[in-house]
mmCIF file of C-alpha atoms in Angstrom:
data_model
loop_
_atom_site.group_PDB
_atom_site.id
_atom_site.type_symbol
_atom_site.label_atom_id
_atom_site.label_comp_id
_atom_site.label_asym_id
_atom_site.label_seq_id
_atom_site.Cartn_x
_atom_site.Cartn_y
_atom_site.Cartn_z
ATOM 1 C CA MET A 542 -27.920 -24.230 20.970
ATOM 2 C CA GLY A 543 -30.677 -23.461 18.463
ATOM 3 C CA SER A 544 -29.017 -20.464 17.451
ATOM 4 C CA LEU A 545 -25.447 -22.733 16.872
ATOM 5 C CA ILE A 546 -27.250 -25.004 14.778
ATOM 6 C CA GLU A 547 -29.013 -22.505 12.403
ATOM 7 C CA ASP A 548 -25.120 -20.760 12.043
ATOM 8 C CA ILE A 549 -24.031 -24.178 10.803
ATOM 9 C CA ARG A 550 -26.727 -24.862 8.555
ATOM 10 C CA LYS A 551 -26.433 -21.313 7.104
ATOM 11 C CA GLU A 552 -22.809 -21.209 6.807
ATOM 12 C CA GLN A 553 -23.451 -24.940 4.563
ATOM 13 C CA ILE A 554 -26.085 -23.036 2.479
ATOM 14 C CA ILE A 555 -23.466 -20.479 1.675
ATOM 15 C CA SER A 556 -20.729 -22.958 0.819
ATOM 16 C CA THR A 557 -22.798 -25.168 -1.487
ATOM 17 C CA ALA A 558 -24.223 -21.788 -3.062
ATOM 18 C CA ILE A 559 -20.636 -20.650 -3.592
ATOM 19 C CA THR A 560 -19.754 -23.986 -5.570
ATOM 20 C CA THR A 561 -22.968 -24.151 -7.150
ATOM 21 C CA ILE A 562 -22.564 -20.966 -9.005
ATOM 22 C CA ALA A 563 -19.059 -21.393 -9.701
ATOM 23 C CA ASP A 564 -19.671 -24.365 -11.780
ATOM 24 C CA LYS A 565 -22.871 -23.529 -12.934
ATOM 25 C CA GLY A 566 -23.270 -19.822 -13.258
ATOM 26 C CA PHE A 567 -25.590 -17.567 -11.269
ATOM 27 C CA ILE A 568 -28.270 -17.629 -14.210
ATOM 28 C CA ASN A 569 -28.395 -21.041 -14.248
ATOM 29 C CA THR A 570 -28.802 -21.621 -10.398
ATOM 30 C CA PRO A 571 -32.244 -21.227 -9.087
ATOM 31 C CA LEU A 572 -32.382 -21.946 -5.190
ATOM 32 C CA SER A 573 -33.741 -25.316 -6.204
ATOM 33 C CA GLU A 574 -30.535 -26.363 -7.525
ATOM 34 C CA ILE A 575 -28.608 -25.209 -4.495
ATOM 35 C CA ALA A 576 -31.161 -26.950 -2.389
ATOM 36 C CA LYS A 577 -30.279 -30.124 -4.305
ATOM 37 C CA GLU A 578 -26.699 -29.860 -4.038
ATOM 38 C CA ALA A 579 -27.096 -29.200 -0.363
ATOM 39 C CA GLY A 580 -29.527 -32.191 0.147
ATOM 40 C CA ILE A 581 -32.387 -30.054 1.923
ATOM 41 C CA SER A 582 -35.315 -28.725 0.553
ATOM 42 C CA LYS A 583 -35.960 -25.317 -0.949
ATOM 43 C CA GLY A 584 -38.192 -24.773 2.020
ATOM 44 C CA VAL A 585 -35.039 -24.669 4.304
ATOM 45 C CA ILE A 586 -32.999 -21.906 2.358
ATOM 46 C CA SER A 587 -36.186 -19.796 2.439
ATOM 47 C CA TYR A 588 -36.116 -20.246 5.952
ATOM 48 C CA TYR A 589 -32.808 -18.752 6.459
ATOM 49 C CA PHE A 590 -32.722 -16.168 3.750
ATOM 50 C CA LYS A 591 -35.596 -14.494 2.517
ATOM 51 C CA SER A 592 -34.662 -13.915 -1.087
ATOM 52 C CA LYS A 593 -32.320 -15.392 -3.667
ATOM 53 C CA ASP A 594 -31.107 -11.639 -3.276
ATOM 54 C CA GLU A 595 -30.578 -11.967 0.404
ATOM 55 C CA LEU A 596 -28.572 -15.040 -0.028
ATOM 56 C CA VAL A 597 -26.538 -13.440 -3.069
ATOM 57 C CA LYS A 598 -25.348 -10.622 -0.525
ATOM 58 C CA LYS A 599 -24.457 -13.243 1.978
ATOM 59 C CA VAL A 600 -22.163 -15.363 -0.197
ATOM 60 C CA MET A 601 -20.321 -12.151 -1.556
ATOM 61 C CA ASP A 602 -20.110 -10.993 2.015
ATOM 62 C CA LYS A 603 -18.603 -14.379 2.818
ATOM 63 C CA ILE A 604 -16.137 -14.526 -0.183
ATOM 64 C CA LEU A 605 -14.783 -11.141 0.628
ATOM 65 C CA SER A 606 -14.590 -11.538 4.434
ATOM 66 C CA ASP A 607 -13.017 -14.898 4.361
ATOM 67 C CA SER A 608 -10.270 -13.496 1.575
ATOM 68 C CA LYS A 609 -9.792 -10.158 4.022
ATOM 69 C CA LYS A 610 -9.404 -12.246 7.411
ATOM 70 C CA TYR A 611 -6.719 -14.187 5.753
ATOM 71 C CA ILE A 612 -5.003 -11.095 4.044
ATOM 72 C CA ASN A 613 -5.191 -9.407 7.043
ATOM 73 C CA LYS A 614 -3.825 -11.895 9.435
ATOM 74 C CA VAL A 615 -0.682 -12.445 6.847
ATOM 75 C CA VAL A 616 0.151 -8.552 6.920
ATOM 76 C CA ALA A 617 -0.382 -8.442 10.836
ATOM 77 C CA GLY A 618 2.793 -10.737 11.058
ATOM 78 C CA GLU A 619 5.033 -8.204 9.380
ATOM 79 C CA LYS A 620 6.484 -5.477 10.989
ATOM 80 C CA THR A 621 7.759 -2.901 8.468
ATOM 81 C CA ALA A 622 5.362 -1.277 5.816
ATOM 82 C CA SER A 623 7.537 -2.385 3.232
ATOM 83 C CA GLY A 624 6.920 -6.114 4.548
ATOM 84 C CA LYS A 625 3.353 -5.587 4.938
ATOM 85 C CA ILE A 626 2.737 -4.215 1.669
ATOM 86 C CA THR A 627 4.694 -7.254 -0.145
ATOM 87 C CA ALA A 628 2.879 -9.757 2.649
ATOM 88 C CA TYR A 629 -0.348 -7.948 1.099
ATOM 89 C CA ILE A 630 -0.010 -8.504 -2.760
ATOM 90 C CA SER A 631 1.728 -12.340 -1.713
ATOM 91 C CA ALA A 632 -1.272 -13.117 0.673
ATOM 92 C CA SER A 633 -3.943 -11.765 -2.173
ATOM 93 C CA PHE A 634 -2.453 -14.255 -4.999
ATOM 94 C CA ASN A 635 -1.955 -17.325 -2.609
ATOM 95 C CA TYR A 636 -5.234 -16.893 -1.283
ATOM 96 C CA MET A 637 -7.017 -16.702 -4.556
ATOM 97 C CA GLU A 638 -4.716 -19.738 -5.849
ATOM 98 C CA VAL A 639 -6.396 -21.974 -3.309
ATOM 99 C CA ASN A 640 -9.590 -20.788 -3.679
ATOM 100 C CA LYS A 641 -10.748 -20.283 -7.406
ATOM 101 C CA GLN A 642 -14.144 -21.150 -7.166
ATOM 102 C CA HIS A 643 -15.001 -18.357 -4.704
ATOM 103 C CA PHE A 644 -13.609 -15.948 -7.364
ATOM 104 C CA ASP A 645 -15.168 -17.558 -10.027
ATOM 105 C CA ALA A 646 -18.245 -17.308 -8.023
ATOM 106 C CA LEU A 647 -17.745 -13.539 -7.444
ATOM 107 C CA VAL A 648 -17.084 -12.462 -10.664
ATOM 108 C CA ASP A 649 -20.103 -14.004 -11.596
ATOM 109 C CA LEU A 650 -22.124 -12.276 -9.190
ATOM 110 C CA TRP A 651 -20.252 -8.784 -10.105
ATOM 111 C CA GLY A 652 -22.841 -8.771 -12.860
ATOM 112 C CA SER A 653 -25.688 -9.352 -10.815
ATOM 113 C CA ILE A 654 -25.187 -6.266 -9.115
ATOM 114 C CA THR A 655 -26.995 -3.834 -11.582
ATOM 115 C CA ALA A 656 -28.741 -0.763 -9.445
ATOM 116 C CA HIS A 657 -26.539 2.253 -8.920
ATOM 117 C CA GLU A 658 -27.482 1.972 -5.277
ATOM 118 C CA GLU A 659 -26.340 -1.780 -4.882
ATOM 119 C CA LYS A 660 -23.087 -0.934 -6.534
ATOM 120 C CA LEU A 661 -22.346 2.184 -4.503
ATOM 121 C CA ASN A 662 -23.069 -0.035 -1.249
ATOM 122 C CA PHE A 663 -21.100 -2.886 -2.677
ATOM 123 C CA ASN A 664 -18.325 -0.436 -3.139
ATOM 124 C CA LYS A 665 -18.832 1.056 0.426
ATOM 125 C CA LYS A 666 -18.672 -2.442 1.930
ATOM 126 C CA ASN A 667 -15.750 -3.810 0.061
ATOM 127 C CA TYR A 668 -13.424 -2.228 -2.053
ATOM 128 C CA ASP A 669 -13.475 1.193 0.506
ATOM 129 C CA PRO A 670 -11.985 -1.153 3.239
ATOM 130 C CA CYS A 671 -9.617 -2.882 1.041
ATOM 131 C CA ARG A 672 -8.357 0.761 -0.176
ATOM 132 C CA HIS A 673 -8.052 2.000 3.164
ATOM 133 C CA PHE A 674 -5.947 -0.944 4.553
ATOM 134 C CA ILE A 675 -3.590 -0.308 1.999
ATOM 135 C CA GLU A 676 -3.560 3.410 2.273
ATOM 136 C CA GLU A 677 -3.234 3.019 5.914
ATOM 137 C CA ILE A 678 0.077 0.772 5.178
ATOM 138 C CA ILE A 679 1.539 2.944 2.618
ATOM 139 C CA ARG A 680 0.980 6.098 4.874
ATOM 140 C CA ALA A 681 2.937 4.367 7.627
ATOM 141 C CA GLY A 682 5.865 3.865 4.998
ATOM 142 C CA ILE A 683 5.857 7.233 4.084
ATOM 143 C CA LYS A 684 6.147 8.709 7.993
ATOM 144 C CA SER A 685 8.745 5.755 8.662
ATOM 145 C CA GLY A 686 10.984 6.893 5.275
ATOM 146 C CA GLU A 687 10.679 3.463 3.774
ATOM 147 C CA PHE A 688 8.548 4.988 0.985
ATOM 148 C CA VAL A 689 8.741 8.118 -1.086
ATOM 149 C CA SER A 690 5.784 10.500 -1.096
ATOM 150 C CA ILE A 691 3.105 9.378 -3.580
ATOM 151 C CA ASP A 692 -0.789 9.914 -3.879
ATOM 152 C CA VAL A 693 -1.524 7.426 -1.015
ATOM 153 C CA ARG A 694 -5.089 7.013 -2.082
ATOM 154 C CA LEU A 695 -4.373 6.576 -6.009
ATOM 155 C CA ALA A 696 -1.750 3.972 -5.064
ATOM 156 C CA ALA A 697 -3.941 1.894 -2.957
ATOM 157 C CA SER A 698 -6.480 1.673 -5.978
ATOM 158 C CA LEU A 699 -3.469 0.620 -8.472
ATOM 159 C CA ILE A 700 -2.414 -1.807 -6.030
ATOM 160 C CA GLN A 701 -5.751 -3.359 -5.645
ATOM 161 C CA ALA A 702 -6.505 -2.733 -9.457
ATOM 162 C CA VAL A 703 -3.082 -4.846 -10.879
ATOM 163 C CA ILE A 704 -4.379 -7.831 -8.181
ATOM 164 C CA ASP A 705 -8.129 -8.090 -9.564
ATOM 165 C CA GLY A 706 -7.020 -7.326 -13.002
ATOM 166 C CA VAL A 707 -4.860 -10.597 -12.710
ATOM 167 C CA MET A 708 -7.580 -12.666 -10.860
ATOM 168 C CA ILE A 709 -9.785 -11.685 -14.031
ATOM 169 C CA GLN A 710 -7.443 -13.085 -16.835
ATOM 170 C CA TRP A 711 -6.511 -16.292 -14.816
ATOM 171 C CA LEU A 712 -10.161 -16.961 -14.357
ATOM 172 C CA PHE A 713 -10.682 -16.862 -17.902
ATOM 173 C CA ASP A 714 -7.732 -18.982 -18.479
ATOM 174 C CA GLU A 715 -5.540 -20.445 -15.905
ATOM 175 C CA ASN A 716 -2.911 -20.958 -18.096
ATOM 176 C CA ALA A 717 -2.521 -17.673 -19.366
ATOM 177 C CA ILE A 718 -1.232 -16.059 -16.144
ATOM 178 C CA ASN A 719 0.938 -17.824 -13.365
ATOM 179 C CA LEU A 720 -0.170 -16.653 -10.665
ATOM 180 C CA LYS A 721 3.225 -17.108 -8.757
ATOM 181 C CA ASP A 722 5.361 -15.229 -11.482
ATOM 182 C CA ALA A 723 2.714 -12.721 -11.482
ATOM 183 C CA ARG A 724 2.291 -12.236 -7.478
ATOM 184 C CA ASP A 725 6.573 -11.790 -7.253
ATOM 185 C CA GLU A 726 6.501 -9.322 -10.468
ATOM 186 C CA VAL A 727 3.562 -7.073 -8.792
ATOM 187 C CA ALA A 728 5.599 -6.901 -5.557
ATOM 188 C CA LYS A 729 8.775 -5.771 -7.627
ATOM 189 C CA VAL A 730 6.544 -3.460 -9.783
ATOM 190 C CA TRP A 731 5.212 -1.419 -6.689
ATOM 191 C CA LYS A 732 9.072 -1.653 -5.152
ATOM 192 C CA ALA A 733 10.307 -0.042 -8.285
ATOM 193 C CA TYR A 734 7.677 2.759 -7.911
ATOM 194 C CA PHE A 735 7.638 3.826 -4.026
ATOM 195 C CA PHE A 736 10.137 2.034 -2.165
ATOM 196 C CA LYS A 737 12.922 4.221 -1.156
ATOM 197 C CA MET B 677 -28.898 -3.106 -50.751
ATOM 198 C CA GLY B 678 -30.476 -5.790 -48.506
ATOM 199 C CA SER B 679 -27.031 -6.237 -46.929
ATOM 200 C CA LEU B 680 -26.402 -3.062 -46.192
ATOM 201 C CA ILE B 681 -29.937 -2.346 -44.044
ATOM 202 C CA GLU B 682 -29.511 -5.666 -42.477
ATOM 203 C CA ASP B 683 -26.171 -4.748 -41.141
ATOM 204 C CA ILE B 684 -27.447 -1.620 -40.373
ATOM 205 C CA ARG B 685 -30.381 -3.105 -38.418
ATOM 206 C CA LYS B 686 -27.992 -5.715 -36.775
ATOM 207 C CA GLU B 687 -25.816 -2.898 -35.253
ATOM 208 C CA GLN B 688 -28.950 -0.963 -34.069
ATOM 209 C CA ILE B 689 -30.034 -4.181 -32.226
ATOM 210 C CA ILE B 690 -26.654 -4.602 -30.595
ATOM 211 C CA SER B 691 -26.282 -1.017 -29.639
ATOM 212 C CA THR B 692 -30.081 -1.112 -27.932
ATOM 213 C CA ALA B 693 -28.734 -4.223 -26.272
ATOM 214 C CA ILE B 694 -25.734 -2.814 -24.991
ATOM 215 C CA THR B 695 -27.495 0.194 -23.033
ATOM 216 C CA THR B 696 -30.115 -2.102 -22.031
ATOM 217 C CA ILE B 697 -28.029 -4.374 -20.480
ATOM 218 C CA ALA B 698 -26.105 -1.646 -18.736
ATOM 219 C CA ASP B 699 -29.066 -0.383 -17.491
ATOM 220 C CA LYS B 700 -31.362 -3.194 -16.385
ATOM 221 C CA GLY B 701 -28.781 -5.899 -15.918
ATOM 222 C CA PHE B 702 -28.028 -9.141 -18.175
ATOM 223 C CA ILE B 703 -30.602 -10.975 -16.147
ATOM 224 C CA ASN B 704 -33.485 -8.485 -16.037
ATOM 225 C CA THR B 705 -33.060 -8.105 -19.950
ATOM 226 C CA PRO B 706 -35.207 -10.665 -22.196
ATOM 227 C CA LEU B 707 -35.296 -10.091 -25.630
ATOM 228 C CA SER B 708 -38.528 -8.856 -25.543
ATOM 229 C CA GLU B 709 -37.226 -5.879 -23.645
ATOM 230 C CA ILE B 710 -34.596 -4.954 -26.418
ATOM 231 C CA ALA B 711 -37.115 -5.212 -28.936
ATOM 232 C CA LYS B 712 -38.923 -2.763 -26.848
ATOM 233 C CA GLU B 713 -36.538 -0.298 -26.453
ATOM 234 C CA ALA B 714 -35.333 -0.592 -29.948
ATOM 235 C CA GLY B 715 -39.048 -0.366 -31.130
ATOM 236 C CA ILE B 716 -39.051 -3.496 -33.335
ATOM 237 C CA SER B 717 -40.763 -6.895 -32.642
ATOM 238 C CA LYS B 718 -38.997 -9.428 -30.892
ATOM 239 C CA GLY B 719 -39.325 -11.548 -34.124
ATOM 240 C CA VAL B 720 -37.087 -9.223 -35.812
ATOM 241 C CA ILE B 721 -34.273 -9.679 -33.040
ATOM 242 C CA SER B 722 -34.799 -13.500 -33.592
ATOM 243 C CA TYR B 723 -34.337 -12.852 -37.514
ATOM 244 C CA TYR B 724 -31.072 -11.462 -37.086
ATOM 245 C CA PHE B 725 -29.711 -13.710 -33.974
ATOM 246 C CA LYS B 726 -30.474 -17.145 -33.428
ATOM 247 C CA SER B 727 -30.791 -16.945 -29.509
ATOM 248 C CA LYS B 728 -29.908 -14.806 -26.753
ATOM 249 C CA ASP B 729 -26.729 -16.130 -26.470
ATOM 250 C CA GLU B 730 -25.544 -15.575 -29.709
ATOM 251 C CA LEU B 731 -26.523 -11.777 -29.204
ATOM 252 C CA VAL B 732 -24.724 -11.747 -25.988
ATOM 253 C CA LYS B 733 -21.548 -13.026 -27.862
ATOM 254 C CA LYS B 734 -21.980 -10.324 -30.662
ATOM 255 C CA VAL B 735 -22.662 -7.652 -27.990
ATOM 256 C CA MET B 736 -19.211 -8.689 -26.363
ATOM 257 C CA ASP B 737 -17.184 -8.812 -29.610
ATOM 258 C CA LYS B 738 -18.940 -5.385 -30.520
ATOM 259 C CA ILE B 739 -17.882 -3.596 -26.801
ATOM 260 C CA LEU B 740 -13.978 -5.194 -27.248
ATOM 261 C CA SER B 741 -13.688 -4.677 -31.128
ATOM 262 C CA ASP B 742 -14.591 -0.688 -30.832
ATOM 263 C CA SER B 743 -12.402 -0.395 -27.968
ATOM 264 C CA LYS B 744 -9.380 -2.312 -29.755
ATOM 265 C CA LYS B 745 -9.964 -0.215 -32.787
ATOM 266 C CA TYR B 746 -9.472 3.286 -30.563
ATOM 267 C CA ILE B 747 -6.734 2.247 -28.743
ATOM 268 C CA ASN B 748 -4.550 0.523 -31.746
ATOM 269 C CA LYS B 749 -5.202 3.921 -33.842
ATOM 270 C CA VAL B 750 -3.956 6.241 -31.291
ATOM 271 C CA VAL B 751 -1.119 3.513 -30.297
ATOM 272 C CA ALA B 752 -0.273 3.800 -34.343
ATOM 273 C CA GLY B 753 0.019 7.599 -34.263
ATOM 274 C CA GLU B 754 3.274 7.183 -31.787
ATOM 275 C CA LYS B 755 6.920 6.169 -33.483
ATOM 276 C CA THR B 756 8.663 4.830 -30.497
ATOM 277 C CA ALA B 757 7.886 1.978 -27.794
ATOM 278 C CA SER B 758 7.779 4.286 -25.083
ATOM 279 C CA GLY B 759 5.309 6.513 -26.748
ATOM 280 C CA LYS B 760 3.134 3.466 -28.047
ATOM 281 C CA ILE B 761 2.777 2.273 -24.206
ATOM 282 C CA THR B 762 1.904 5.494 -23.041
ATOM 283 C CA ALA B 763 -0.547 5.573 -25.353
ATOM 284 C CA TYR B 764 -2.034 2.226 -25.021
ATOM 285 C CA ILE B 765 -2.766 3.124 -21.206
ATOM 286 C CA SER B 766 -4.119 6.666 -22.106
ATOM 287 C CA ALA B 767 -6.318 5.430 -24.786
ATOM 288 C CA SER B 768 -7.507 2.508 -22.658
ATOM 289 C CA PHE B 769 -8.645 5.119 -20.102
ATOM 290 C CA ASN B 770 -9.883 7.870 -22.131
ATOM 291 C CA TYR B 771 -11.967 5.487 -24.126
ATOM 292 C CA MET B 772 -13.320 3.725 -20.847
ATOM 293 C CA GLU B 773 -14.424 7.401 -19.612
ATOM 294 C CA VAL B 774 -16.557 7.909 -22.641
ATOM 295 C CA ASN B 775 -18.022 4.711 -22.986
ATOM 296 C CA LYS B 776 -19.109 3.735 -19.352
ATOM 297 C CA GLN B 777 -22.066 2.035 -20.184
ATOM 298 C CA HIS B 778 -20.186 -0.264 -22.591
ATOM 299 C CA PHE B 779 -18.146 -1.761 -19.780
ATOM 300 C CA ASP B 780 -21.083 -1.817 -17.227
ATOM 301 C CA ALA B 781 -22.574 -4.401 -19.740
ATOM 302 C CA LEU B 782 -19.416 -5.845 -20.383
ATOM 303 C CA VAL B 783 -18.605 -6.762 -16.836
ATOM 304 C CA ASP B 784 -22.207 -7.902 -16.519
ATOM 305 C CA LEU B 785 -22.189 -10.224 -19.561
ATOM 306 C CA TRP B 786 -18.656 -11.793 -18.155
ATOM 307 C CA GLY B 787 -20.566 -13.595 -15.506
ATOM 308 C CA SER B 788 -22.945 -15.150 -18.373
ATOM 309 C CA ILE B 789 -19.661 -17.182 -19.523
ATOM 310 C CA THR B 790 -19.718 -20.021 -17.369
ATOM 311 C CA ALA B 791 -18.463 -22.961 -19.235
ATOM 312 C CA HIS B 792 -15.105 -23.808 -18.819
ATOM 313 C CA GLU B 793 -14.863 -24.102 -22.841
ATOM 314 C CA GLU B 794 -16.749 -20.659 -23.452
ATOM 315 C CA LYS B 795 -14.161 -18.896 -21.015
ATOM 316 C CA LEU B 796 -11.216 -20.364 -23.007
ATOM 317 C CA ASN B 797 -12.742 -19.035 -26.047
ATOM 318 C CA PHE B 798 -13.417 -15.602 -24.663
ATOM 319 C CA ASN B 799 -9.830 -15.659 -23.351
ATOM 320 C CA LYS B 800 -8.595 -16.824 -26.964
ATOM 321 C CA LYS B 801 -10.672 -14.264 -28.981
ATOM 322 C CA ASN B 802 -10.143 -11.329 -26.283
ATOM 323 C CA TYR B 803 -7.213 -10.803 -23.535
ATOM 324 C CA ASP B 804 -4.848 -12.898 -25.618
ATOM 325 C CA PRO B 805 -4.441 -10.411 -28.671
ATOM 326 C CA CYS B 806 -4.798 -7.584 -26.120
ATOM 327 C CA ARG B 807 -1.472 -9.248 -24.245
ATOM 328 C CA HIS B 808 0.031 -10.175 -28.052
ATOM 329 C CA PHE B 809 -0.566 -6.658 -28.762
ATOM 330 C CA ILE B 810 1.376 -5.118 -25.740
ATOM 331 C CA GLU B 811 3.939 -7.977 -25.585
ATOM 332 C CA GLU B 812 5.010 -6.754 -29.006
ATOM 333 C CA ILE B 813 5.334 -3.157 -27.958
ATOM 334 C CA ILE B 814 7.297 -4.094 -25.050
ATOM 335 C CA ARG B 815 9.679 -6.317 -27.136
ATOM 336 C CA ALA B 816 10.358 -3.363 -29.714
ATOM 337 C CA GLY B 817 11.216 -1.346 -26.701
ATOM 338 C CA ILE B 818 13.609 -3.949 -25.354
ATOM 339 C CA LYS B 819 15.522 -4.304 -28.973
ATOM 340 C CA SER B 820 15.524 -0.495 -29.674
ATOM 341 C CA GLY B 821 16.859 -0.222 -25.825
ATOM 342 C CA GLU B 822 14.127 2.156 -24.679
ATOM 343 C CA PHE B 823 13.187 -0.647 -21.972
ATOM 344 C CA VAL B 824 15.277 -2.723 -19.532
ATOM 345 C CA SER B 825 14.962 -6.464 -20.406
ATOM 346 C CA ILE B 826 12.019 -8.017 -18.529
ATOM 347 C CA ASP B 827 9.309 -10.742 -18.573
ATOM 348 C CA VAL B 828 7.589 -9.524 -21.604
ATOM 349 C CA ARG B 829 4.422 -11.756 -21.491
ATOM 350 C CA LEU B 830 3.987 -11.045 -17.538
ATOM 351 C CA ALA B 831 4.547 -7.519 -18.225
ATOM 352 C CA ALA B 832 1.805 -7.476 -20.663
ATOM 353 C CA SER B 833 -0.369 -9.047 -18.475
ATOM 354 C CA LEU B 834 -0.106 -6.580 -15.611
ATOM 355 C CA ILE B 835 -0.368 -3.587 -17.463
ATOM 356 C CA GLN B 836 -3.617 -5.037 -18.939
ATOM 357 C CA ALA B 837 -4.762 -6.181 -15.388
ATOM 358 C CA VAL B 838 -4.226 -2.801 -13.865
ATOM 359 C CA ILE B 839 -6.198 -1.486 -16.633
ATOM 360 C CA ASP B 840 -9.273 -3.520 -16.106
ATOM 361 C CA GLY B 841 -8.987 -3.410 -12.194
ATOM 362 C CA VAL B 842 -9.407 0.328 -12.450
ATOM 363 C CA MET B 843 -12.065 -0.180 -14.653
ATOM 364 C CA ILE B 844 -14.133 -2.277 -12.316
ATOM 365 C CA GLN B 845 -13.296 0.128 -9.583
ATOM 366 C CA TRP B 846 -14.313 2.776 -11.246
ATOM 367 C CA LEU B 847 -17.743 1.107 -12.325
ATOM 368 C CA PHE B 848 -18.638 -0.070 -8.735
ATOM 369 C CA ASP B 849 -18.241 4.014 -7.839
ATOM 370 C CA GLU B 850 -17.507 6.775 -10.459
ATOM 371 C CA ASN B 851 -16.070 8.909 -7.519
ATOM 372 C CA ALA B 852 -13.669 6.328 -5.838
ATOM 373 C CA ILE B 853 -11.418 6.787 -8.449
ATOM 374 C CA ASN B 854 -10.297 9.741 -10.787
ATOM 375 C CA LEU B 855 -9.378 8.038 -13.997
ATOM 376 C CA LYS B 856 -7.407 10.550 -15.508
ATOM 377 C CA ASP B 857 -5.305 10.545 -12.363
ATOM 378 C CA ALA B 858 -5.124 6.819 -12.728
ATOM 379 C CA ARG B 859 -4.212 7.299 -16.521
ATOM 380 C CA ASP B 860 -1.327 9.283 -15.522
ATOM 381 C CA GLU B 861 -0.092 7.322 -12.577
ATOM 382 C CA VAL B 862 -0.566 3.739 -14.138
ATOM 383 C CA ALA B 863 1.976 5.170 -17.098
ATOM 384 C CA LYS B 864 4.195 6.709 -14.476
ATOM 385 C CA VAL B 865 4.299 3.035 -12.561
ATOM 386 C CA TRP B 866 5.699 1.453 -15.906
ATOM 387 C CA LYS B 867 7.945 3.943 -16.763
ATOM 388 C CA ALA B 868 9.810 3.565 -12.913
ATOM 389 C CA TYR B 869 9.232 -0.198 -14.107
ATOM 390 C CA PHE B 870 10.882 -0.489 -17.325
ATOM 391 C CA PHE B 871 11.596 2.456 -18.942
ATOM 392 C CA LYS B 872 15.502 3.034 -19.238
#
């Protein structure tokens, strides 16, 4: 039973870290601040996470895995490759819209990854699986005759790129770009590009 | 003459700050480290910049204005709207490729902008002018009959978004995406979308 309580406590610390980092910025968020916001002592955080770096890694993992879980579930509800690509794009924007704090924290934490090795690990753990997931959909669509033949790897990178790039503009100014319009337009752009 | 020497000294501090932040990360770069790398005393930096925040602002301005200057010059060399849009995309990627450290530092520093007000200012100073510049080109192309009629503001946002999104994937792993291929493919995507 101890393990269940420990998991809940860990989740609580990670959630508090996300909102605190989103609100105050990574650089202004010592562990003591997260502890204060979570209503626990700093010692409790140190018990669950061996360093701030360790907590940061778990925070980034949590942000990205929650988002991925949601998107994958929406995509799985579609049968055709064209349905799945459109669902991937829509789900990405819809998830973003209701989880702004997560992406505020994420972009803040990107900057905390500095060493070359850490960057490669982050890429391997996060971007690679996203791109592979999109690649598989495009490959299936080419096979089924829904899509024209294109450079699958590059197209997957570009689809992810436009989603991330819109997110950044929106994080800097929510009024600069309407996420729903962007969502529909991005879907149209890719339709024009590789749907038969 | 003092003013010219001061300008040169300021530029030198900013350039050293860019490479040091790109290399060690913003969070691990106190002013004393930049001073050490520049071979000057910390007091000299404090003489030119009233705080680390002030220096960071100048660093971000420098990274973005250098890039903008280069891109605008390339775009100005084209006569048609279609030529200008393609030039904007190509120049953005070409500049990125030879100035990786600048973008490493930029993404690191994005995270340092935390307050809502600072974000809006950054947007106003940087994203807005980029988007307006692209908007003007698209508007001219619709008028000249080169482009179909589209939502100009949104299209401008999406073009900038895909460029920024590719940059991020490339910063996390240079081998994950080939910038030259991305450059050519992004140009093709937009051609398919709104060129007549």
